Coordinates of C-alpha atoms in Angstrom, one line a residue:
M14 CA 12.9 3.1 35.9
R15 CA 10.2 0.7 34.6
Y16 CA 8.7 3.6 32.6
V17 CA 12.1 4.4 31.0
R18 CA 12.5 0.7 30.0
S19 CA 9.0 0.7 28.6
R20 CA 9.7 3.9 26.5
L21 CA 13.0 2.5 25.3
S22 CA 11.5 -0.9 24.3
E23 CA 8.6 0.9 22.5
K24 CA 11.2 2.9 20.5
I25 CA 13.0 -0.3 19.6
I26 CA 9.8 -1.9 18.4
W27 CA 9.0 1.2 16.3
C28 CA 12.4 1.1 14.7
M29 CA 12.0 -2.6 14.0
T30 CA 8.6 -1.9 12.4
V31 CA 10.2 0.8 10.2
F32 CA 13.0 -1.6 9.1
L33 CA 10.4 -4.4 8.6
F34 CA 8.4 -2.4 6.1
A35 CA 11.5 -1.1 4.4
S36 CA 12.8 -4.7 4.1
F37 CA 9.8 -5.5 1.8
Y38 CA 11.6 -3.3 -0.8
L39 CA 15.3 -3.5 0.2
F40 CA 15.2 -7.3 0.1
E41 CA 12.5 -7.8 -2.5
M42 CA 14.8 -9.8 -4.8
N43 CA 16.8 -11.4 -2.0
V44 CA 16.1 -15.0 -1.0
F45 CA 16.5 -14.0 2.6
G46 CA 13.6 -11.5 2.4
S47 CA 11.1 -13.9 4.1
I48 CA 13.6 -14.9 6.8
I49 CA 14.2 -11.2 7.6
L50 CA 10.4 -10.8 7.9
F51 CA 10.1 -13.6 10.4
A52 CA 13.2 -12.6 12.3
I53 CA 12.0 -9.0 12.9
T54 CA 8.5 -10.2 13.7
I55 CA 9.9 -12.6 16.3
G56 CA 12.0 -9.8 17.7
I57 CA 8.9 -7.6 18.1
F58 CA 7.0 -10.5 19.7
L59 CA 9.7 -11.1 22.3
I60 CA 10.0 -7.4 23.2
S61 CA 6.2 -7.2 23.5
L62 CA 6.3 -10.2 25.9
Y63 CA 8.9 -8.4 27.9
Q64 CA 6.6 -5.4 28.2
T65 CA 3.7 -7.5 29.3
S66 CA 5.8 -9.6 31.8
G67 CA 5.4 -12.8 29.7
K68 CA 1.6 -12.5 29.2
I69 CA 0.3 -13.1 25.6
Y70 CA -2.8 -11.0 24.6
F71 CA -4.5 -12.2 21.5
K72 CA -8.1 -11.6 20.3
L73 CA -9.5 -13.0 17.1
E74 CA -10.9 -10.0 15.2
K75 CA -12.3 -9.0 11.9
F76 CA -8.8 -8.3 10.5
H77 CA -7.8 -12.0 11.1
I78 CA -11.0 -13.5 9.9
I79 CA -11.5 -11.6 6.6
I80 CA -7.8 -12.2 5.5
A81 CA -7.8 -15.8 6.7
N82 CA -11.0 -16.3 4.6
F83 CA -9.1 -15.3 1.5
A84 CA -6.1 -17.5 2.4
V85 CA -8.4 -20.5 2.9
F86 CA -10.0 -19.9 -0.5
C87 CA -6.5 -19.9 -2.1
I88 CA -5.8 -23.3 -0.6
I89 CA -9.2 -24.7 -1.4
S90 CA -8.8 -23.6 -5.1
S91 CA -6.0 -26.2 -5.3
I92 CA -8.8 -28.8 -5.7
W93 CA -9.6 -27.6 -9.2
A94 CA -6.3 -25.8 -10.0
W95 CA -4.3 -26.5 -13.1
N96 CA -1.3 -26.7 -10.8
K97 CA -2.2 -27.5 -7.2
S98 CA 1.1 -26.5 -5.7
Y99 CA 0.8 -22.9 -7.0
A100 CA -2.6 -22.5 -5.2
I101 CA -1.4 -24.0 -2.0
E102 CA 1.8 -21.9 -2.1
K103 CA -0.3 -18.7 -2.4
G104 CA -2.6 -19.7 0.5
I105 CA 0.3 -20.7 2.8
T106 CA 2.2 -17.5 1.9
I107 CA -0.8 -15.3 2.8
F108 CA -1.3 -17.3 6.1
E109 CA 2.4 -16.7 6.9
I110 CA 2.1 -13.0 6.2
L111 CA -1.1 -12.9 8.3
I112 CA 0.7 -14.5 11.3
C113 CA 3.5 -11.9 11.1
M114 CA 1.0 -9.0 10.7
S115 CA -1.1 -10.4 13.6
I116 CA 1.9 -10.1 16.0
I117 CA 2.4 -6.5 15.0
Y118 CA -1.4 -5.9 15.1
S119 CA -1.5 -7.3 18.6
H120 CA 1.2 -5.0 19.8
Y121 CA -0.1 -1.8 18.3
S122 CA -3.7 -2.5 19.3
K123 CA -2.7 -1.4 22.8
M124 CA -2.3 2.1 21.5
N125 CA -4.9 4.8 20.7
S126 CA -3.4 6.5 17.7
L127 CA -2.2 5.5 14.2
K128 CA 0.6 8.0 14.2
P129 CA 3.4 5.6 15.1
L130 CA 2.4 3.2 12.3
I131 CA 1.7 5.7 9.6
D132 CA 5.0 7.4 10.4
S133 CA 6.8 4.0 10.2
V134 CA 5.5 3.7 6.6
M135 CA 6.8 7.2 5.8
W136 CA 10.2 6.7 7.2
A137 CA 10.5 3.2 5.7
G138 CA 9.8 4.9 2.3
F139 CA 12.5 7.5 2.9
I140 CA 15.0 4.8 3.9
V141 CA 14.3 3.1 0.6
V142 CA 14.8 6.5 -1.2
I143 CA 18.1 7.2 0.6
Y144 CA 19.3 3.6 -0.1
S145 CA 18.4 4.0 -3.7
V146 CA 20.3 7.2 -4.1
L147 CA 23.4 5.6 -2.5
F148 CA 23.0 2.3 -4.5
Y149 CA 22.5 3.9 -7.9
G150 CA 24.6 7.0 -7.3
M151 CA 23.6 10.6 -8.2
N152 CA 25.5 10.4 -11.5
T153 CA 23.4 7.4 -12.6
I154 CA 20.1 9.0 -11.5
I155 CA 20.9 12.3 -13.3
S156 CA 22.0 10.3 -16.4
A157 CA 18.6 8.5 -16.3
L158 CA 16.8 11.8 -16.1
T159 CA 18.7 13.4 -19.0
T160 CA 18.9 10.5 -21.4
G161 CA 15.4 9.1 -20.8
N162 CA 16.6 5.6 -19.7
R163 CA 14.9 4.1 -16.7
L164 CA 16.8 2.9 -13.6
G165 CA 17.2 -0.8 -13.8
N166 CA 15.7 -3.5 -11.5
S167 CA 18.4 -4.2 -9.0
F168 CA 17.8 -4.8 -5.3
S169 CA 14.0 -4.3 -6.0
N170 CA 11.6 -3.8 -8.8
I171 CA 12.0 -0.2 -9.9
N172 CA 8.2 0.2 -10.0
S173 CA 8.0 -0.9 -6.4
I174 CA 10.7 1.6 -5.5
G175 CA 8.8 4.4 -7.2
M176 CA 5.6 3.5 -5.5
I177 CA 7.0 3.5 -1.9
S178 CA 8.8 6.8 -2.7
A179 CA 5.5 8.3 -3.8
L180 CA 3.7 7.0 -0.7
A181 CA 6.4 8.5 1.6
V182 CA 6.0 11.9 -0.1
M183 CA 2.2 11.7 0.3
I184 CA 2.4 10.8 4.0
S185 CA 5.0 13.5 4.6
L186 CA 2.6 16.1 3.1
F187 CA -0.3 14.7 5.0
N188 CA 1.6 15.0 8.3
S189 CA 2.6 18.6 7.6
I190 CA -0.9 19.7 6.6
Y191 CA -3.2 17.7 9.0
I192 CA -1.1 16.5 11.9
E193 CA 2.1 18.5 12.6
K194 CA 0.9 21.6 10.7
K195 CA 4.5 22.8 10.2
I196 CA 7.5 22.0 8.1
K197 CA 9.7 19.3 9.6
F198 CA 12.9 17.5 8.5
H199 CA 11.1 14.7 6.7
N200 CA 9.6 17.3 4.3
F201 CA 13.1 17.9 2.9
L202 CA 13.4 14.2 1.9
I203 CA 10.6 14.8 -0.6
I204 CA 13.2 16.3 -3.0
P205 CA 15.3 13.1 -3.4
S206 CA 12.1 11.1 -3.5
I207 CA 10.8 13.1 -6.5
L208 CA 14.1 12.4 -8.2
I209 CA 13.8 8.6 -7.6
I210 CA 10.2 8.7 -8.9
A211 CA 11.1 10.6 -12.0
S212 CA 14.2 8.4 -12.8
S213 CA 12.2 5.2 -12.1
G214 CA 10.0 5.9 -15.1
S215 CA 7.1 4.4 -13.2
R216 CA 3.7 5.5 -14.5
K217 CA 1.9 4.0 -11.5
S218 CA 4.1 6.0 -9.1
L219 CA 3.4 9.2 -10.9
V220 CA -0.4 8.6 -11.0
F221 CA -0.3 7.5 -7.3
L222 CA 1.6 10.7 -6.4
I223 CA -0.5 13.1 -8.3
L224 CA -3.8 11.7 -7.2
G225 CA -2.6 11.5 -3.6
I226 CA -1.4 15.1 -3.4
V227 CA -4.5 16.5 -5.1
A228 CA -6.8 14.6 -2.7
I229 CA -4.8 15.6 0.4
I230 CA -4.8 19.3 -0.6
L231 CA -8.4 19.4 -1.8
F232 CA -9.8 17.5 1.2
K233 CA -8.5 20.3 3.4
F234 CA -11.1 22.7 2.0
I235 CA -14.1 20.5 2.5
D236 CA -16.5 21.8 5.3
K237 CA -20.2 21.8 6.1
Q238 CA -21.0 24.6 3.7
I239 CA -21.2 22.5 0.5
I240 CA -21.4 25.5 -2.0
V241 CA -18.4 27.2 -0.4
S242 CA -16.4 24.0 -0.4
L243 CA -17.1 23.4 -4.1
I244 CA -16.0 26.9 -5.0
K245 CA -12.8 26.5 -3.0
M246 CA -12.1 23.1 -4.4
V247 CA -12.7 24.3 -8.0
F248 CA -10.4 27.3 -7.5
I249 CA -7.6 25.3 -5.8
G250 CA -8.1 22.5 -8.4
V251 CA -7.6 24.8 -11.3
I252 CA -4.4 26.2 -9.8
M253 CA -3.1 22.7 -9.0
L254 CA -3.9 21.6 -12.6
F255 CA -1.7 24.3 -14.1
L256 CA 1.0 23.7 -11.5
I257 CA 1.0 19.9 -12.1
K258 CA 1.0 20.5 -15.9
Y259 CA 4.0 22.9 -15.6
I260 CA 6.0 20.5 -13.3
L261 CA 5.4 17.5 -15.6
S262 CA 6.7 19.6 -18.5
L263 CA 10.1 19.7 -16.9
P264 CA 12.8 17.6 -18.6
M265 CA 13.2 15.3 -15.6
F266 CA 9.7 13.9 -16.3
S267 CA 10.1 13.5 -20.0
M268 CA 10.7 9.7 -19.7
I269 CA 7.5 9.1 -17.7
N270 CA 5.5 11.4 -20.0
E271 CA 6.6 9.3 -23.0
R272 CA 5.5 6.2 -21.2
M273 CA 2.2 7.8 -20.2
D274 CA 1.6 8.7 -23.8
G275 CA 1.8 5.1 -24.7
L276 CA -0.6 4.1 -21.9
I277 CA -3.1 6.8 -23.0
A278 CA -2.8 5.7 -26.6
L279 CA -3.7 2.2 -25.4
V280 CA -6.8 3.4 -23.6
T281 CA -8.0 5.8 -26.3
G282 CA -6.8 4.0 -29.3
K283 CA -5.1 7.1 -30.6
G284 CA -1.4 7.5 -30.9
E285 CA 1.6 5.2 -30.7
I286 CA 1.3 2.3 -28.1
D287 CA 4.6 1.3 -26.5
H288 CA 5.4 -2.4 -26.3
S289 CA 5.1 -2.6 -22.6
S290 CA 1.5 -1.3 -22.7
W291 CA 0.6 -3.5 -25.6
L292 CA 1.9 -6.6 -23.9
R293 CA 0.0 -5.8 -20.7
K294 CA -3.2 -5.4 -22.8
E295 CA -2.6 -8.8 -24.4
Y296 CA -2.1 -10.4 -20.9
I297 CA -5.3 -8.8 -19.7
N298 CA -7.3 -10.0 -22.8
T299 CA -5.9 -13.5 -22.4
G300 CA -6.9 -13.5 -18.7
M301 CA -10.4 -12.2 -19.4
N302 CA -10.9 -14.8 -22.2
Q303 CA -10.1 -17.5 -19.7
F304 CA -12.4 -15.9 -17.1
Y305 CA -15.3 -16.2 -19.5
K306 CA -14.6 -19.9 -19.7
T307 CA -14.3 -20.5 -15.9
P308 CA -16.3 -17.5 -14.4
L309 CA -17.2 -18.9 -11.0
I310 CA -14.1 -20.4 -9.5
G311 CA -11.3 -19.8 -12.0
I312 CA -8.3 -22.0 -12.8
G313 CA -6.8 -22.0 -9.3
M314 CA -4.9 -19.2 -7.4
G315 CA -1.5 -18.5 -8.9
N316 CA -2.2 -20.4 -12.1
A317 CA -2.5 -17.5 -14.4
R318 CA 1.2 -17.8 -15.0
I319 CA 0.6 -21.1 -16.7
L320 CA -2.0 -19.5 -18.9
I321 CA 0.4 -16.8 -19.9
S322 CA 3.1 -19.3 -20.5
N323 CA 0.9 -21.3 -22.8
Y324 CA 0.2 -18.3 -25.0
Y325 CA 3.5 -16.3 -24.8
G326 CA 6.1 -18.9 -23.9
H327 CA 7.2 -17.3 -20.6
N328 CA 6.0 -17.2 -17.0
A329 CA 4.3 -13.9 -16.1
Y330 CA 1.4 -12.6 -14.1
V331 CA -1.5 -10.8 -15.9
H332 CA -0.2 -7.4 -14.6
N333 CA -3.7 -6.4 -13.4
N334 CA -4.9 -7.5 -10.0
F335 CA -8.6 -7.5 -10.9
V336 CA -8.1 -9.7 -14.0
E337 CA -5.5 -11.9 -12.1
L338 CA -8.1 -12.7 -9.4
L339 CA -10.9 -13.2 -11.9
T340 CA -8.7 -15.6 -13.9
N341 CA -7.3 -17.5 -10.9
G342 CA -10.3 -17.5 -8.6
G343 CA -13.3 -16.5 -10.7
I344 CA -16.1 -14.4 -9.2
I345 CA -15.8 -16.1 -5.8
G346 CA -12.1 -15.4 -5.5
F347 CA -12.5 -11.8 -6.7
I348 CA -15.2 -11.2 -4.1
S349 CA -13.3 -13.0 -1.3
Y350 CA -10.3 -10.6 -1.8
Y351 CA -12.0 -7.3 -2.6
A352 CA -14.5 -7.8 0.3
I353 CA -11.5 -6.6 2.4
H354 CA -11.4 -3.3 0.6
M355 CA -15.1 -2.8 0.6
Y356 CA -15.3 -3.6 4.3
I357 CA -12.6 -1.0 5.0
L358 CA -14.1 1.7 2.9
V359 CA -17.6 1.3 4.3
S360 CA -16.3 1.1 7.9
L361 CA -14.3 4.3 7.4
I362 CA -17.3 6.1 6.0
K363 CA -19.4 5.0 8.9
R364 CA -16.9 6.4 11.4
G365 CA -16.6 9.7 9.5
I366 CA -13.9 10.5 7.0
K367 CA -13.8 14.2 8.0
K368 CA -13.9 13.5 11.8
N369 CA -10.4 12.0 12.0
P370 CA -7.5 12.8 9.6
Y371 CA -6.2 9.2 10.0
N372 CA -9.6 8.0 8.7
F373 CA -9.0 10.1 5.7
I374 CA -5.5 8.9 4.9
C375 CA -6.6 5.3 5.4
F376 CA -9.5 5.9 3.0
L377 CA -7.2 7.6 0.5
I378 CA -4.6 4.8 0.6
T379 CA -7.3 2.1 0.2
G380 CA -8.7 4.0 -2.8
L381 CA -5.3 4.5 -4.4
L382 CA -4.5 0.8 -3.9
L383 CA -7.7 0.0 -5.8
V384 CA -6.6 2.3 -8.6
M385 CA -3.1 0.9 -8.7
D386 CA -4.5 -2.7 -9.0
Y387 CA -5.3 -1.9 -12.6
G388 CA -1.5 -2.1 -13.4
A389 CA -0.1 -4.5 -10.8
V390 CA -0.8 -7.8 -9.0
S391 CA -1.0 -7.1 -5.3
Y392 CA -3.0 -9.8 -3.6
Y393 CA 0.1 -11.7 -2.3
S394 CA 2.3 -8.7 -1.6
K395 CA 3.6 -8.3 2.0
S396 CA 3.1 -4.5 1.8
T397 CA -0.6 -4.9 0.9
Y398 CA -1.3 -6.8 4.2
F399 CA 0.7 -4.3 6.2
Y400 CA -1.6 -1.6 4.8
F401 CA -4.6 -3.7 5.8
M402 CA -3.2 -4.3 9.2
F403 CA -2.8 -0.6 10.1
I404 CA -6.1 0.4 8.5
F405 CA -8.0 -2.2 10.6
L406 CA -6.1 -0.8 13.6
Q407 CA -7.4 2.6 12.8
L408 CA -10.9 1.3 12.8
K409 CA -10.2 -0.3 16.2
Y410 CA -8.8 3.0 17.5
C411 CA -11.9 4.9 16.4
D412 CA -14.1 2.5 18.3
K413 CA -11.8 2.5 21.4
N414 CA -11.6 6.3 21.5
K415 CA -15.4 6.5 21.1
I416 CA -15.9 4.2 24.1
I417 CA -13.4 6.2 26.2
G418 CA -15.1 9.5 25.2
E419 CA -18.5 8.1 26.2
K420 CA -17.2 6.9 29.5
K421 CA -15.7 10.4 30.3
K422 CA -18.9 12.0 29.2
N423 CA -20.9 9.8 31.6
E424 CA -18.6 10.7 34.5
Y425 CA -19.8 14.3 34.3
I426 CA -23.5 13.4 34.1

């Protein structure tokens, strides 16, 4: 009976984790978003207490230290910040997110596999996709695809919806190729997800999706024979290139293609630059000019909005996480934040990207987050710290399973 209750409580916690991650998008523009985060986290904490008969297990680990370090820097930057409250607000927000993520981290650290958490991200993404279809309606989505008008920002930023849809597709393919090795129900949800991505008009989502799918498929063909692997990857890569080119030529992707043309023109200097790309470039240039003036410690975390307001008359972020951090926190703030990514990448490489498929997907997600930071500000996003949380857990699982394996090996000696 106790085993049945434990299994049931674990399923409840998993469902709450799925809804928690989905809520980052479903309630992104809702004032109750933070309240929902805390409410679900408290629920997970209470059920975890029930599972452990009231005992609290907590261990300060690298995950907590490295993120707390960045949060502390945010608060300290209020000393020299143009607006102290903005810097303190960012630091406190990251600390609050860390507390919530620590509770989830503590619960899932008792496990030995990342599958429940990586699946929770996938299903949360598909929930957002299904909700988007119901919210906008198929007629509106089809109209957006045929007329070239993007879906509007409603319950969430449309770029955010496109990104989580792309990630859900990516994880679904990863599960089918590396873990389950067969077609399952979640694979059929890829179709509405593609429709949402196309109608969102999000360039970041399209790049994220293409890079993710290409990496997942090509990585499958890497083995110890380097020459054979290269031949396979080149062959498959050429086929995928033509396939992707054909798919993107379909009318449903015409809107994103037009926006991509504007972005490419911005980078190459050839062609017509759309207003959105031009404005982002101006924001970035303004941010970098300020960085050159205050290179070491910046103007205080969260204060780039004041800089943009002074030049353009409206509050906005720099729309580039690298430049945002350099502007706000200078070189010290930049290193403080991106030390998290570097630690993750190096740690995953040390543990072997090819040895464990979950090491690979964590490495891929981290790499793609870095690429996406070129066009978005992510350092205070709840979803960013959720990714950090489960990736640090994967590192913990690797070490734990290695110890277990060594103990079993010693038993037979």
